[in-house]
C-alpha positions as a printed NumPy array, in Angstrom:
array([[-28.557,  16.887,  60.598],
       [-27.218,  13.521,  59.675],
       [-30.73 ,  13.185,  57.498],
       [-30.168,  16.651,  56.049],
       [-26.51 ,  15.565,  55.194],
       [-27.635,  12.212,  53.536],
       [-30.665,  13.823,  51.782],
       [-28.256,  16.67 ,  50.032],
       [-25.569,  14.059,  49.326],
       [-28.32 ,  11.601,  47.285],
       [-29.627,  14.85 ,  45.547],
       [-26.264,  15.767,  44.428],
       [-25.768,  12.262,  43.534],
       [-28.959,  11.886,  41.487],
       [-27.954,  15.658,  39.673],
       [-24.812,  14.448,  38.844],
       [-25.873,  10.848,  37.253],
       [-28.685,  12.97 ,  35.392],
       [-25.81 ,  15.239,  34.195],
       [-23.218,  12.416,  33.023],
       [-25.612,  10.31 ,  31.325],
       [-25.799,  11.8  ,  27.787],
       [-22.043,  11.959,  27.847],
       [-21.979,   8.227,  28.878],
       [-24.763,   7.874,  25.822],
       [-22.484,   9.76 ,  23.447],
       [-19.612,   7.427,  23.868],
       [-18.692,   5.187,  21.192],
       [-19.223,   1.542,  22.381],
       [-16.078,  -0.646,  22.787],
       [-15.197,  -3.952,  22.731],
       [-15.887,  -4.915,  26.367],
       [-18.805,  -2.572,  26.786],
       [-20.404,  -3.55 ,  24.069],
       [-20.658,  -7.349,  25.223],
       [-21.883,  -5.964,  28.449],
       [-24.599,  -4.081,  27.048],
       [-25.643,  -6.822,  24.564],
       [-24.676, -10.073,  26.081],
       [-28.26 , -10.948,  27.691],
       [-27.236, -14.641,  28.792],
       [-24.327, -13.207,  30.225],
       [-21.898, -15.63 ,  28.837],
       [-19.293, -12.838,  28.074],
       [-19.595, -13.003,  24.235],
       [-22.552, -11.716,  22.054],
       [-24.319, -14.202,  19.426],
       [-26.337, -13.444,  16.557],
       [-29.724, -13.762,  18.445],
       [-28.267, -11.099,  20.837],
       [-26.838,  -8.834,  17.99 ],
       [-30.749,  -9.249,  15.855],
       [-32.145,  -8.122,  18.777],
       [-30.172,  -4.818,  19.244],
       [-29.938,  -4.18 ,  15.303],
       [-34.19 ,  -4.491,  15.264],
       [-34.459,  -2.322,  17.916],
       [-32.192,   0.186,  16.22 ],
       [-33.753,   0.051,  13.262],
       [-36.95 ,   1.026,  14.769],
       [-35.612,   3.746,  16.504],
       [-34.314,   5.148,  13.14 ],
       [-37.442,   4.648,  11.28 ],
       [-38.59 ,   8.024,  11.548],
       [-41.077,   8.23 ,   8.849],
       [-43.166,   5.085,   9.184],
       [-42.623,   3.836,   5.813],
       [-40.995,   0.833,   6.957],
       [-37.431,   1.126,   5.016],
       [-34.321,   3.459,   6.079],
       [-33.085,   6.16 ,   3.819],
       [-29.786,   7.319,   3.794],
       [-30.902,  10.226,   6.231],
       [-32.316,   8.06 ,   8.307],
       [-29.335,   5.643,   8.53 ],
       [-26.671,   8.427,   9.967],
       [-23.692,   7.326,   8.325],
       [-23.992,   3.803,   9.405],
       [-23.464,   2.417,   5.621],
       [-21.035,   4.474,   3.23 ],
       [-23.064,   4.853,   0.141],
       [-21.378,   1.471,  -1.126],
       [-22.983,  -0.194,   1.68 ],
       [-25.993,   1.176,   1.154],
       [-25.996,  -0.216,  -2.576],
       [-24.8  ,  -3.647,  -1.564],
       [-27.408,  -3.839,   1.396],
       [-30.186,  -2.879,  -1.161],
       [-30.565,  -5.982,  -3.639],
       [-34.212,  -4.339,  -5.15 ],
       [-32.363,  -1.363,  -6.051],
       [-35.263,   1.041,  -4.249],
       [-32.737,   3.247,  -2.304],
       [-33.839,   2.303,   0.915],
       [-33.014,  -0.591,   3.359],
       [-36.298,  -2.34 ,   4.758],
       [-35.496,  -4.495,   8.001],
       [-35.019,  -7.582,   6.578],
       [-32.338,  -5.906,   4.055],
       [-30.942,  -4.427,   7.16 ],
       [-30.468,  -7.291,   9.433],
       [-28.82 ,  -9.116,   6.603],
       [-26.03 ,  -6.439,   6.547],
       [-25.836,  -6.705,  10.135],
       [-25.451, -10.728,  10.275],
       [-22.944, -10.082,   6.836],
       [-20.977,  -7.902,   9.415],
       [-21.606, -10.03 ,  12.311],
       [-19.915, -12.992,   9.882],
       [-17.093, -10.665,   9.098],
       [-16.085, -10.296,  12.52 ],
       [-16.041, -13.82 ,  13.655],
       [-12.732, -15.097,  12.21 ],
       [-12.965, -18.23 ,  13.967],
       [-16.576, -19.075,  13.131],
       [-17.686, -20.05 ,  16.303],
       [-21.01 , -17.835,  16.145],
       [-19.91 , -15.564,  18.677],
       [-18.225, -12.334,  19.235],
       [-16.177, -11.538,  22.053],
       [-14.685,  -7.861,  22.831],
       [-11.251,  -8.817,  21.054],
       [-13.208,  -9.637,  18.23 ],
       [-15.413,  -6.294,  18.601],
       [-12.44 ,  -4.023,  18.688],
       [-11.077,  -5.543,  15.268],
       [-12.239,  -3.254,  11.958],
       [-14.901,  -5.717,  11.122],
       [-16.112,  -5.672,  14.819],
       [-16.126,  -1.774,  14.634],
       [-18.443,  -1.656,  11.919],
       [-20.519,  -4.141,  13.187],
       [-21.06 ,  -1.694,  16.388],
       [-21.396,   1.459,  13.883],
       [-24.709,  -0.694,  12.505],
       [-26.27 ,  -1.61 ,  15.358],
       [-25.044,   1.834,  17.833]])
């Protein structure tokens, strides 16, 4: 009887976790949540190396047509038209990975007002931090 109850409980818990996973993934990243997700060295902050790793993976995930660039459709609103124009120095209307990572670095720098090379949860809650998170989510 105990085994049956335990198995039923485990099955219910698994089912509920599967149902709630998309909801968790759909939530926007917050300051503390982003630090937890991105902070691979577990020092309580994120640095440019950690941000570049997730930004590179984000670029690869967004880049659907295998042409090595992101167009406005693939960017899905992560950059405004003005942001795309600013991140596109060759004016070809698309952003390659190098341009994308440069835009990420620019947003990182804007979110780091104390210039210590790291971002904490408080800095990620700022408008500049939220702009960075929008680009790498």
